[in-house]
Amino acid sequence: MINRCCVSAVLSLALCASVFGQEPIRYLAEKKLWVLDTNTTSYVFGVNERNQLQHMYWGKRLWRDADLAADHSLGEWSSFDGVASTTPGEYAGWGSNMYTEPCLKVTLQDGNRDLVLRYVSHEIHGDRLEVVTKDIQYDLFAHLHYRVYPGAGIIEKHAVVENRTSQPITIESAQAGTWYLPPGDGYRLSYLNGRWAGETQLVQEDIHPGLKILESRRGTTSHQTNPWFAIDAPEGNGSDQEHGPVWFGALGWSGSWRFSIEQTPHQQVRVTGGYNTFDFAYPINPGERLETPPFYGGFTSHGFGEASRMLHRFAREFILPGGLSAKPRPVLYNSWEATEFNVDEPGQKALAEKAARIGIERFVMDDGWFGARNDDHAGLGDWYVNPKKFPNGLQPLIRYVNSLGMDFGLWVEPEMVNPNSDLYRKHPDWAMNFPGRPRTEARNQLVLNMAREDVKEYTFAWLDNLVTENNIAFLKWDMNRNFSEPGWPEAGPANEKKIWVKYVSNLYEIIDRLRAKHPKLEIESCSGGGGRVDLGIMKRVDEAWTSDNTEAFDRLRIQEGFSYPYPAQVMMAWVTDVPNYNGRSTPLQYRFLVAMMGSLGIGNNLNKWTNADFALATQMIAYYKTIRGTVEQGRLYRLFSPRAGDLTANQYVSEDGKQSVLFAFLRAQQYGRPTPTIRLRGLDERAVYRVRALDGSKLVEKLETASGAYLQNHGLNLLLTGDYDSTSVLLERVE
Ligand code: GLA
């Protein structure tokens, strides 16, 4: 069957630079179409003859509005597939004979479960568009919000459901929206899968007819799947790092979420994302609203590398606190792997003194400083300083750390309680639970019900006090388990399931209020490693703990996956002692260079270091400080993947193009086999760069300077030998 949307889009693929003066959002009144343009992409949808919203095009930028035809529903295929399923509804309610994934599904108090949304009105304000839709009968409204980020190539969508009827409405599915690809076969899906200590593993698989669900049902983002997807195109062998079309999206939500990736029997590929529909029921009374999380989408013709660079820049400019003017992250020391729960004032001071010597800028004390916290069986919830470990409170340690020229950070886990704690003994009802039923502990702890107003206020108050009374620059905010028995008896049976949404929105509120009151405070999102990394939490934290697995070779894959959606600036990476996880031992330089591809931290037991370790660490940290702007805020080129062979290589180019840094790692050399030539990317071929290898003997051609053309086309040959060899090459533009 011919797809009219597809035909009009294909006819108009030519790109013209002269249109960039146009408004980013235009309404073509005669055709009833909206055109949403970024500098490189176009997104088009309209109102069809049934007065319903219909998607038309998403991809490379179009330039000629005249090419676009008015939208018309696609015909029914048979009595089994009517127009509601064959037509790409822009934001479809579940009603009539619709069988694809809806964006909105409701039950009204009178028993009606049919929802058919029609266009009502719209407003355009610069780069923002709101389209109002309403059910054919009831005063149930869905407001669709779009925002265009022209320079970033990203479009944001979210919806607000509003009840203007006189009866309660229970929302059973509320999605941010659906992304459509040009109809076709043979697409490939990329996503991030994993587990605790093995997060963000890149998975790539063909999309076949049917439905694939990526989700978290855990109340939080999850280690297991991250709310990001990318889909590359059917042509040839698919897209690579630098070539080929890639459509991608990421959801800004730190609770249970869901992506439905469908290929319909009519070769329509669609991705619908928002709140997880599992155990979801959100009643809204007359006059109330529910807002979905934002879903960000982008397209590039230049492969997965460019897709990542677009998301990195977007996150830095529009998501992360501080925006583009945020300073590079401080190099931090964290005592967790050195001391675990055995923290006390003299021990921390001794580590701080050693940390300052190697150039550390932030000293972080991890778990164990509060309540009766000597192991993970007790203390969570009792956020007072342990008087045996710190008889004079935290002030003497903080003052000492500050006197050494470092700022001070502290570990907290505000959403959790150990049953063995004063807080739990006083408020057992504060933990989420179903009355009379078991409460499943994980790491000997239960989850406090942040959806409750009293728990929210209590949590804000102690955090506020802690930060007000102590000179704390940074909180490592941990969450070491997922929800279980997610009951909220006080809310009553009709409202209990709101816990999935309310918990997260209250968590966001606590952090937002804390940051507003303490504008200099920085926060790391940690959840037993990378269990809460997404564009929702990133609006309110400065960095994320990537994984509890700090073993450098394992890290290459974890960090590679992380780098698909998220920038190096937020990717915390520590150097730690060996053997570590896997029982593997890698050289200290290798561990440093792996960690230097993110925001650098040191987690070693400095009391056990040799003079040689201190000397190497001092040199590496000094080197990192000269390149961190480029790594954290520059453009990433993934040159050799750790999934593909023994060599891993990543290159970063500063935004101004003046500096570039290459990291290369060899897992194991076959005797006599040369390291594959590394052809660099992102350089100016006409420019000349000074070439400096961390260890000059590892450069086969002893270059002092080289042109961009040479570096990108001839490439660099490195002498990496043995097991776990590594180096870094620094390029500085001189002409
Ligand atoms: C989690 C974190 C670790 C550490 C411990 C402390 O596992 O991911 O980095 O903070 O908790 O208990």
mmCIF file of C-alpha atoms in Angstrom, residues 8 28 39 50 120 139 206 262 305 341 352 368 398 434 602 689 717:
data_model
loop_
_atom_site.group_PDB
_atom_site.id
_atom_site.type_symbol
_atom_site.label_atom_id
_atom_site.label_comp_id
_atom_site.label_asym_id
_atom_site.label_seq_id
_atom_site.Cartn_x
_atom_site.Cartn_y
_atom_site.Cartn_z
ATOM 1 C CA SER A 8 5.680 13.667 0.227
ATOM 2 C CA LEU A 28 0.791 26.022 7.398
ATOM 3 C CA ASN A 39 19.152 23.558 11.959
ATOM 4 C CA ARG A 50 -10.996 13.369 10.744
ATOM 5 C CA VAL A 120 -9.039 21.891 19.338
ATOM 6 C CA ASP A 139 -14.087 17.467 28.525
ATOM 7 C CA ASP A 206 17.294 -5.892 14.119
ATOM 8 C CA GLU A 262 6.778 -1.465 17.360
ATOM 9 C CA GLY A 305 29.182 9.386 16.789
ATOM 10 C CA PHE A 341 32.440 1.758 56.809
ATOM 11 C CA ALA A 352 42.984 13.811 53.035
ATOM 12 C CA GLY A 368 29.683 5.048 57.653
ATOM 13 C CA ILE A 398 35.928 19.687 57.029
ATOM 14 C CA PHE A 434 1.187 -3.298 52.205
ATOM 15 C CA ILE A 602 40.614 8.428 42.918
ATOM 16 C CA TYR A 689 49.161 20.126 15.478
ATOM 17 C CA ASN A 717 50.841 4.077 14.672
#
